[in-house]
Each structure stands twice: as C-alpha cells, then as structure tokens.
Amino acid sequence: MTPLTVITDPPPTAADAGVAELAARLTPGTFLRVNEPLAPKTTLRVGGPARIYVEPGTEADLAIVRRVCAGHGLPFFLLGRGSNLLIRDGGIPGVVVRLPGGAFSAIRVEGNRIHCGAGARLREVANEARRNGLAGLEFMEGIPGSVGGALRMNAGAMNSQTFTVLESVRFMDPAGEVSERPVAEVPARYRECALFRDHIALAAVFTGRPDLEAAVKARMEAYGRKRWESQPPQASAGCVFKNPSHSAAGRLIDQLGLKGTRVGAAMVSGVHGNFIVNTGGASAREVLELIELVRARVRASSQIELEVEVQIVGVD
Ligand code: EPU
C-alpha cells in the first residue's frame, strides 16, 4: 500500500491545527498536502492553492476529514473535476477534498441500472451505458465533470439533466454518517441540488432505457458535433450564467455585441456568448471583472439580472 504522503513546505501555521490531527489519523493510501495549487485541477485554470488538500483512500478516511474539519472549525470544500468552478486568486483557506479514482470512481452495469461512484467521469458513464445498450445518458458525453459534480449541479445538456435519469444516491452528511435516498426524496431544480451543498455524494444509480448500441452511439456523436460547433475549445468553466426564463444568456450577450470583450487575459468567447475563456494566464480577478461587466451591460439593456451558474469559491 502507498504510505500516507504529507508534504509540509512551507510548514503549516497555527491556523492549520487540523493538519497534525489529520496526518495522525488518516490511513496509508490517503494523500494529504499543504498549499496544493488548484488552478491545474480546474478547467478554467485560474485561482490560488488549497491550504490543506486531501484525496481520501476510503470512505472511513473521508468521514475522519469531515469530523476533524468540524472539530477545528476548518472550512471544508469538495472539489469535483473543477469544470464549473472559479477559485479566487487567494485560494481556499480550509480543507479541499477530491475523491480520487479506484473505489470512488467505479462504474458497474446491472440490467438497466448503472451504478457509479461519485468520482466517475460523466463521459465514461455515458460510454458504459452505450456499451450496454442503454439510452438516456447520451447527454453526459460532453460534460467535463464527475458524477458527484453533476449531482451537486443537476448538470445538463441537450435538453436533458442528471436528475431525469437518476434513481438513487448514497451520500455522507457533515457528521460523517452515510445514507441512501431514492431520487423522489432529493429535491433538485435547474442547475441546483441543495442537499449536496453540505452533503457529499458518494455514489449514484442511474437508469437507462434498452436500445440498440448503434442508435445510442449515433446520438452521442450528434451531440458531440453540436457541442464542437457551438462551444469553445479553450479553457473555460462552461456556461457562466444560468439561462433566464424564456431566453438564453448566450444569445442575450451575443446580441449586445459582447463576444470578444476582454479584461486582461479573460475574454467572452467568440464562439458562444455564455462562455468566458482563459486566453492564457488570466487571473480570477480578471474573470470576475468580466462577469460583472457582462451582467451590468445585460442589466442596462434588458433589465435582466443574470444569475451566475459557475460556483465561485475562495478568497481574494
Ligand atoms: N446563441 C446565440 N449566440 C451565442 C450562443 C447561443 O445566439 O453566442 C443562441 C443559440 O443559437 C440558441 C440559443 O442561444 O438558439 C441557446 O444556445 P445553445 O443551444 O448553445 O444552448 P445554451 O442554452 O446556451 C445550454 C446549457 C449548456 C449545454 C447546452 C447544450 C445552460 C446555461 N447552458 O446552453 O450547458 O451544454 O445547452 O445543450 O443551461 C453549462 O451548463 O455549463 C453548459 C455549457
């Protein structure tokens, strides 16, 4: 087994009293680092480090992290694939946890059901469903996130969303207790599931509809083509704003001629108005300024208050 890795350079301050306890209690196979850069772990590639970063090897270790955080009053943040996330330049001054591969990312198909760990990538879930002749999860192929992130956000694409194909979830509460609930008992709406603001998704069961593998594959390919034509390939956090009712944020921004608008190295994509791309070395501050500029222009022209979809975390 891999030994517990603790790298403490620079050394932790008194504010990190939890580090010593974590290092003492976590088992080998769990990974702990201080001042871990987070920008490379996000698709937008901006933001500062995590004061304490943990990849738990087991659910028991994850529960220990939660309890130690509660005991020391340390803020806890669960990082998924970092695809819908803007971390401020000062980073996250608490504990950041990411579920690694292995048991947290397993995908297993039984009949029409797809059992997935929260760390599994959505693209792999969609492909596994296709290989087993199950339809309904094709929309996941192009979402660059994990199952846990998709549950938190009720992620969607191509007029479908995560909770539509969800049957049940397993999760850990802030005290470290694990339970399971059917989807009917987990309220969710467009791009939001409140339960996973403070509960950690551990696993999900999705249900597919039997179909020919070739038909599922054809739909996935069509979705992929649509995405490549309408969304930018550069570093971004996906759509920045939720769509307001009865309109599309991207269209509103496009109609105002804001594509190509820049603050430093952050730019409103020329391909899709609801994407801000990092053209190289952008700071979180630049992205945030551009978001505010766009909101102000939309507000002034149409009285619509755009709501940010991307999760903004950390300190300046
Ligand atoms: N449009 C423009 N100009 C633009 C962008 C879009 O006129 O610059 C128009 C399009 O022509 C279309 C309408 O606006 O008539 C909607 O555009 P699109 O089909 O690209 O969908 P969207 O509503 O902008 C949503 C999701 C995406 C998802 C796509 C594809 C939201 C906020 N966005 O985008 O999700 O990939 O549908 O299904 O709901 C995300 O949530 O991060 C995300 C990327």
Short mmCIF file of C-alpha atoms and ligand atoms in Angstrom, two decimals:
data_model
loop_
_atom_site.label_atom_id
_atom_site.label_comp_id
_atom_site.label_asym_id
_atom_site.label_seq_id
_atom_site.Cartn_x
_atom_site.Cartn_y
_atom_site.Cartn_z
CA MET A 1 0.00 0.00 0.00
CA THR A 2 1.16 3.55 -0.70
CA PRO A 3 2.26 5.27 2.52
CA LEU A 4 0.44 8.40 3.64
CA THR A 5 2.09 11.32 1.88
CA VAL A 6 2.43 14.55 3.86
CA ILE A 7 4.29 17.41 2.27
CA THR A 8 4.50 20.46 4.52
CA ASP A 9 6.56 23.08 2.73
CA PRO A 10 6.09 25.85 3.81
CA PRO A 11 5.25 24.50 7.26
CA PRO A 12 1.63 24.76 8.41
CA THR A 13 0.69 27.70 10.60
CA ALA A 14 -1.26 27.56 13.84
CA ALA A 15 -4.40 28.11 11.78
CA ASP A 16 -3.87 24.62 10.39
CA ALA A 17 -4.05 22.80 13.72
CA GLY A 18 -6.17 20.21 11.96
CA VAL A 19 -3.26 19.10 9.77
CA ALA A 20 -1.44 17.34 12.58
CA GLU A 21 -4.59 15.50 13.61
CA LEU A 22 -5.34 14.54 10.02
CA ALA A 23 -1.80 13.28 9.48
CA ALA A 24 -2.06 11.21 12.65
CA ARG A 25 -5.48 9.71 11.97
CA LEU A 26 -5.66 9.16 8.20
CA THR A 27 -4.59 5.76 6.88
CA PRO A 28 -1.95 4.91 4.29
CA GLY A 29 -3.39 5.33 0.82
CA THR A 30 -4.81 8.74 1.69
CA PHE A 31 -2.99 11.70 0.21
CA LEU A 32 -2.51 14.95 2.18
CA ARG A 33 -0.70 18.07 1.05
CA VAL A 34 -0.37 21.65 2.27
CA ASN A 35 -0.60 24.60 -0.15
CA GLU A 36 -1.62 22.49 -3.13
CA PRO A 37 -2.11 24.52 -6.35
CA LEU A 38 -5.72 24.19 -7.52
CA ALA A 39 -5.74 26.08 -10.84
CA PRO A 40 -4.50 22.98 -12.75
CA LYS A 41 -7.35 21.00 -11.20
CA THR A 42 -9.97 23.28 -12.79
CA THR A 43 -10.94 23.63 -16.43
CA LEU A 44 -10.78 27.46 -16.25
CA ARG A 45 -7.21 27.21 -14.87
CA VAL A 46 -7.33 30.18 -12.51
CA GLY A 47 -7.19 30.59 -8.74
CA GLY A 48 -4.91 30.08 -5.75
CA PRO A 49 -3.99 26.99 -3.71
CA ALA A 50 -5.76 24.86 -1.13
CA ARG A 51 -4.33 25.40 2.36
CA ILE A 52 -4.91 21.68 3.01
CA TYR A 53 -5.65 19.20 0.22
CA VAL A 54 -6.79 15.62 0.80
CA GLU A 55 -7.56 12.71 -1.52
CA PRO A 56 -9.09 10.13 0.83
CA GLY A 57 -8.40 6.50 0.02
CA THR A 58 -11.51 5.22 1.80
CA GLU A 59 -14.94 6.40 2.94
CA ALA A 60 -13.78 5.97 6.54
CA ASP A 61 -10.96 8.45 5.93
CA LEU A 62 -13.37 10.85 4.27
CA ALA A 63 -15.52 10.70 7.42
CA ILE A 64 -12.43 11.44 9.54
CA VAL A 65 -11.68 14.53 7.41
CA ARG A 66 -15.24 15.79 7.90
CA ARG A 67 -15.09 15.29 11.66
CA VAL A 68 -11.66 16.90 12.01
CA CYS A 69 -12.87 19.89 10.00
CA ALA A 70 -15.93 20.23 12.23
CA GLY A 71 -13.77 19.85 15.36
CA HIS A 72 -11.26 22.53 14.33
CA GLY A 73 -13.76 24.85 12.64
CA LEU A 74 -11.92 24.39 9.33
CA PRO A 75 -13.90 25.23 6.19
CA PHE A 76 -14.45 22.11 4.05
CA PHE A 77 -14.76 22.17 0.27
CA LEU A 78 -15.36 19.21 -2.03
CA LEU A 79 -13.68 19.60 -5.40
CA GLY A 80 -15.01 17.57 -8.30
CA ARG A 81 -13.49 17.74 -11.78
CA GLY A 82 -13.34 21.53 -11.39
CA SER A 83 -15.31 22.14 -14.55
CA ASN A 84 -17.93 24.53 -13.19
CA LEU A 85 -15.71 26.32 -10.75
CA LEU A 86 -13.98 29.67 -10.33
CA ILE A 87 -11.47 29.71 -7.46
CA ARG A 88 -10.42 33.21 -6.34
CA ASP A 89 -6.74 34.17 -6.53
CA GLY A 90 -6.10 33.75 -2.79
CA GLY A 91 -7.18 30.12 -2.96
CA ILE A 92 -9.21 28.17 -0.41
CA PRO A 93 -8.02 28.72 3.17
CA GLY A 94 -9.53 25.48 4.51
CA VAL A 95 -9.58 21.81 3.60
CA VAL A 96 -10.18 20.83 -0.03
CA VAL A 97 -11.09 17.22 -0.69
CA ARG A 98 -11.16 15.46 -4.02
CA LEU A 99 -12.36 11.89 -4.47
CA PRO A 100 -9.70 10.04 -6.44
CA GLY A 101 -10.02 7.08 -8.78
CA GLY A 102 -10.41 3.50 -7.57
CA ALA A 103 -13.43 2.63 -5.45
CA PHE A 104 -14.81 6.20 -5.61
CA SER A 105 -14.93 6.08 -9.42
CA ALA A 106 -16.20 2.58 -10.23
CA ILE A 107 -18.96 2.09 -12.84
CA ARG A 108 -20.96 -1.15 -12.91
CA VAL A 109 -23.99 -2.03 -15.04
CA GLU A 110 -26.69 -4.41 -13.81
CA GLY A 111 -29.69 -4.77 -16.12
CA ASN A 112 -30.96 -1.24 -16.81
CA ARG A 113 -29.13 0.22 -13.83
CA ILE A 114 -25.76 1.96 -13.92
CA HIS A 115 -24.07 2.09 -10.50
CA CYS A 116 -21.44 4.84 -10.35
CA GLY A 117 -19.00 6.18 -7.79
CA ALA A 118 -19.16 9.94 -7.32
CA GLY A 119 -15.67 10.35 -8.78
CA ALA A 120 -16.59 8.63 -12.08
CA ARG A 121 -16.33 10.83 -15.15
CA LEU A 122 -19.62 11.57 -16.91
CA ARG A 123 -18.08 10.75 -20.29
CA GLU A 124 -17.20 7.26 -19.02
CA VAL A 125 -20.69 6.79 -17.57
CA ALA A 126 -22.21 7.69 -20.97
CA ASN A 127 -19.85 5.30 -22.76
CA GLU A 128 -20.52 2.44 -20.36
CA ALA A 129 -24.29 2.94 -20.82
CA ARG A 130 -23.78 2.88 -24.62
CA ARG A 131 -21.68 -0.30 -24.49
CA ASN A 132 -24.50 -1.97 -22.56
CA GLY A 133 -27.21 -0.78 -24.97
CA LEU A 134 -28.75 1.72 -22.53
CA ALA A 135 -30.18 5.03 -23.76
CA GLY A 136 -30.91 8.28 -21.90
CA LEU A 137 -27.44 9.16 -20.66
CA GLU A 138 -26.07 10.33 -24.03
CA PHE A 139 -26.17 13.98 -22.88
CA MET A 140 -23.40 13.24 -20.37
CA GLU A 141 -20.81 12.55 -23.08
CA GLY A 142 -19.67 16.15 -23.40
CA ILE A 143 -19.98 17.38 -19.81
CA PRO A 144 -16.42 17.56 -18.46
CA GLY A 145 -17.43 16.68 -14.91
CA SER A 146 -17.80 13.87 -12.40
CA VAL A 147 -20.96 12.16 -11.16
CA GLY A 148 -20.66 14.00 -7.83
CA GLY A 149 -20.42 17.38 -9.53
CA ALA A 150 -23.35 16.50 -11.80
CA LEU A 151 -25.47 15.67 -8.75
CA ARG A 152 -24.47 18.89 -6.98
CA MET A 153 -25.33 21.00 -10.04
CA ASN A 154 -28.05 18.83 -11.60
CA ALA A 155 -25.80 19.18 -14.64
CA GLY A 156 -27.47 19.07 -18.00
CA ALA A 157 -27.04 19.38 -21.74
CA MET A 158 -29.05 18.70 -24.89
CA ASN A 159 -32.37 19.28 -23.08
CA SER A 160 -31.70 16.58 -20.51
CA GLN A 161 -30.40 16.69 -16.97
CA THR A 162 -28.86 14.45 -14.33
CA PHE A 163 -31.90 14.06 -12.08
CA THR A 164 -34.05 12.87 -15.01
CA VAL A 165 -32.06 9.62 -15.23
CA LEU A 166 -31.26 9.29 -11.52
CA GLU A 167 -32.76 6.51 -9.40
CA SER A 168 -30.99 6.88 -6.03
CA VAL A 169 -27.97 8.42 -4.30
CA ARG A 170 -25.63 7.44 -1.48
CA PHE A 171 -24.11 10.31 0.47
CA MET A 172 -22.26 11.37 3.62
CA ASP A 173 -23.64 14.06 5.92
CA PRO A 174 -21.47 16.70 7.64
CA ALA A 175 -21.10 14.41 10.68
CA GLY A 176 -19.63 11.66 8.51
CA GLU A 177 -22.76 9.41 8.53
CA VAL A 178 -23.60 7.60 5.30
CA SER A 179 -27.14 7.03 3.99
CA GLU A 180 -29.05 6.37 0.79
CA ARG A 181 -32.18 8.02 -0.69
CA PRO A 182 -34.38 7.48 -3.73
CA VAL A 183 -34.42 10.40 -6.16
CA ALA A 184 -38.00 11.32 -5.15
CA GLU A 185 -36.63 12.33 -1.73
CA VAL A 186 -33.86 14.54 -3.09
CA PRO A 187 -35.31 17.85 -4.35
CA ALA A 188 -33.46 19.36 -7.31
CA ARG A 189 -34.15 22.06 -9.84
CA TYR A 190 -32.42 23.62 -12.84
CA ARG A 191 -28.66 23.54 -12.12
CA GLU A 192 -29.08 23.11 -8.37
CA CYS A 193 -29.45 20.36 -5.76
CA ALA A 194 -29.40 21.86 -2.27
CA LEU A 195 -28.66 18.56 -0.48
CA PHE A 196 -25.15 18.44 -1.95
CA ARG A 197 -24.21 21.91 -0.75
CA ASP A 198 -23.11 20.30 2.51
CA HIS A 199 -23.61 16.56 1.97
CA ILE A 200 -21.05 14.62 -0.06
CA ALA A 201 -22.36 12.43 -2.87
CA LEU A 202 -20.60 9.06 -2.72
CA ALA A 203 -22.42 7.08 -5.39
CA ALA A 204 -25.43 7.18 -7.70
CA VAL A 205 -27.64 4.71 -9.52
CA PHE A 206 -28.86 5.86 -12.93
CA THR A 207 -31.46 4.09 -15.05
CA GLY A 208 -31.19 3.70 -18.80
CA ARG A 209 -33.70 2.54 -21.44
CA PRO A 210 -32.74 -0.52 -23.51
CA ASP A 211 -31.84 0.48 -27.07
CA LEU A 212 -29.50 -0.57 -29.86
CA GLU A 213 -25.90 0.34 -29.13
CA ALA A 214 -25.58 1.82 -32.64
CA ALA A 215 -28.56 4.14 -32.02
CA VAL A 216 -27.12 5.34 -28.70
CA LYS A 217 -23.73 5.86 -30.36
CA ALA A 218 -25.27 7.87 -33.21
CA ARG A 219 -26.98 10.22 -30.75
CA MET A 220 -23.78 10.67 -28.75
CA GLU A 221 -21.90 11.53 -31.93
CA ALA A 222 -24.56 14.04 -32.97
CA TYR A 223 -24.37 15.72 -29.54
CA GLY A 224 -20.58 15.81 -29.78
CA ARG A 225 -20.75 17.50 -33.21
CA LYS A 226 -23.27 20.08 -31.94
CA ARG A 227 -21.02 20.85 -28.98
CA TRP A 228 -17.87 21.23 -31.07
CA GLU A 229 -19.71 23.62 -33.39
CA SER A 230 -21.29 25.75 -30.68
CA GLN A 231 -18.84 25.73 -27.74
CA PRO A 232 -15.24 26.95 -27.49
CA PRO A 233 -12.33 24.51 -27.06
CA GLN A 234 -10.27 26.87 -24.87
CA ALA A 235 -10.01 26.74 -21.07
CA SER A 236 -13.36 27.78 -19.56
CA ALA A 237 -15.80 26.90 -16.78
CA GLY A 238 -18.61 26.06 -19.20
CA CYS A 239 -21.61 28.37 -19.26
CA VAL A 240 -21.05 31.25 -16.84
CA PHE A 241 -24.71 32.24 -16.35
CA LYS A 242 -27.90 30.28 -15.84
CA ASN A 243 -30.35 30.83 -18.66
CA PRO A 244 -33.01 33.32 -17.54
CA SER A 245 -36.57 32.08 -18.03
CA HIS A 246 -37.71 32.35 -21.65
CA SER A 247 -34.29 33.26 -23.06
CA ALA A 248 -30.71 32.11 -23.45
CA ALA A 249 -27.93 34.03 -21.69
CA GLY A 250 -25.58 33.31 -24.61
CA ARG A 251 -27.97 34.88 -27.11
CA LEU A 252 -28.53 37.99 -24.94
CA ILE A 253 -24.76 38.51 -24.59
CA ASP A 254 -24.21 37.88 -28.30
CA GLN A 255 -26.95 40.36 -29.29
CA LEU A 256 -25.21 43.05 -27.23
CA GLY A 257 -22.04 42.54 -29.27
CA LEU A 258 -20.06 41.47 -26.22
CA LYS A 259 -18.27 38.50 -27.81
CA GLY A 260 -14.52 39.13 -27.78
CA THR A 261 -14.75 41.62 -24.86
CA ARG A 262 -11.68 41.25 -22.65
CA VAL A 263 -10.45 42.06 -19.19
CA GLY A 264 -6.77 41.14 -19.23
CA ALA A 265 -6.49 37.56 -20.44
CA ALA A 266 -10.15 36.74 -19.74
CA MET A 267 -12.39 37.01 -22.81
CA VAL A 268 -16.04 36.48 -23.71
CA SER A 269 -15.76 33.62 -26.20
CA GLY A 270 -16.23 34.47 -29.86
CA VAL A 271 -17.95 31.09 -30.32
CA HIS A 272 -20.57 31.21 -27.54
CA GLY A 273 -21.56 34.33 -25.59
CA ASN A 274 -22.15 32.47 -22.31
CA PHE A 275 -18.55 31.20 -22.09
CA ILE A 276 -15.62 33.18 -20.70
CA VAL A 277 -12.33 31.72 -21.87
CA ASN A 278 -8.89 31.98 -20.31
CA THR A 279 -6.73 33.00 -23.26
CA GLY A 280 -3.59 32.27 -21.22
CA GLY A 281 -2.58 33.30 -17.72
CA ALA A 282 -5.85 35.00 -16.72
CA SER A 283 -6.42 35.74 -13.03
CA ALA A 284 -9.63 35.04 -11.17
CA ARG A 285 -9.94 38.80 -10.62
CA GLU A 286 -9.98 39.38 -14.38
CA VAL A 287 -12.65 36.73 -14.91
CA LEU A 288 -14.78 38.19 -12.09
CA GLU A 289 -14.47 41.72 -13.50
CA LEU A 290 -15.55 40.47 -16.91
CA ILE A 291 -18.54 38.66 -15.37
CA GLU A 292 -19.62 41.91 -13.67
CA LEU A 293 -19.11 43.90 -16.88
CA VAL A 294 -21.36 41.49 -18.81
CA ARG A 295 -24.03 41.46 -16.08
CA ALA A 296 -24.05 45.26 -15.99
CA ARG A 297 -24.45 45.52 -19.77
CA VAL A 298 -27.30 42.97 -19.84
CA ARG A 299 -28.99 44.68 -16.88
CA ALA A 300 -28.74 48.09 -18.53
CA SER A 301 -30.14 46.94 -21.86
CA SER A 302 -32.84 44.45 -20.85
CA GLN A 303 -33.35 44.77 -17.07
CA ILE A 304 -32.50 41.06 -16.79
CA GLU A 305 -30.37 40.13 -13.78
CA LEU A 306 -28.17 37.26 -14.96
CA GLU A 307 -27.52 34.68 -12.27
CA VAL A 308 -24.05 33.13 -12.22
CA GLU A 309 -24.11 29.36 -12.71
CA VAL A 310 -20.40 28.79 -12.06
CA GLN A 311 -19.54 28.15 -8.39
CA ILE A 312 -17.29 30.94 -7.10
CA VAL A 313 -15.20 29.97 -4.07
CA GLY A 314 -12.14 31.02 -2.11
CA VAL A 315 -10.64 34.34 -1.04
CA ASP A 316 -9.06 37.27 -2.97
N1 EPU B 1 -26.95 31.61 -29.05
C1 EPU B 1 -26.62 32.76 -29.72
N2 EPU B 1 -25.35 33.24 -29.57
C2 EPU B 1 -24.43 32.65 -28.77
C3 EPU B 1 -24.80 31.49 -28.07
C4 EPU B 1 -26.07 30.97 -28.23
O1 EPU B 1 -27.42 33.32 -30.43
O2 EPU B 1 -23.31 33.17 -28.69
C5 EPU B 1 -28.30 31.06 -29.23
C6 EPU B 1 -28.29 29.72 -29.96
O3 EPU B 1 -28.29 29.91 -31.35
C7 EPU B 1 -29.54 29.05 -29.45
C8 EPU B 1 -29.66 29.59 -28.00
O4 EPU B 1 -28.87 30.77 -27.96
O5 EPU B 1 -30.66 29.50 -30.15
C9 EPU B 1 -29.21 28.58 -26.97
O6 EPU B 1 -27.83 28.22 -27.23
P1 EPU B 1 -27.27 26.74 -27.02
O7 EPU B 1 -28.06 25.78 -27.84
O8 EPU B 1 -25.79 26.78 -27.22
O9 EPU B 1 -27.62 26.38 -25.54
P2 EPU B 1 -27.42 27.22 -24.20
O10 EPU B 1 -28.77 27.42 -23.61
O11 EPU B 1 -26.58 28.41 -24.40
C10 EPU B 1 -27.29 25.09 -22.71
C11 EPU B 1 -26.55 24.78 -21.44
C12 EPU B 1 -25.18 24.20 -21.77
C13 EPU B 1 -25.31 22.99 -22.66
C14 EPU B 1 -26.03 23.42 -23.94
C15 EPU B 1 -26.21 22.30 -24.94
C16 EPU B 1 -27.18 26.42 -19.72
C17 EPU B 1 -26.78 27.68 -19.02
N3 EPU B 1 -26.35 26.00 -20.68
O12 EPU B 1 -26.59 26.16 -23.33
O13 EPU B 1 -24.60 23.81 -20.53
O14 EPU B 1 -24.05 22.44 -22.97
O15 EPU B 1 -27.34 23.94 -23.56
O16 EPU B 1 -27.25 21.51 -24.58
O17 EPU B 1 -28.22 25.84 -19.39
C18 EPU B 1 -23.22 24.54 -18.74
O18 EPU B 1 -24.22 24.42 -18.03
O19 EPU B 1 -22.09 24.87 -18.30
C19 EPU B 1 -23.36 24.32 -20.17
C20 EPU B 1 -22.37 24.54 -21.04
#
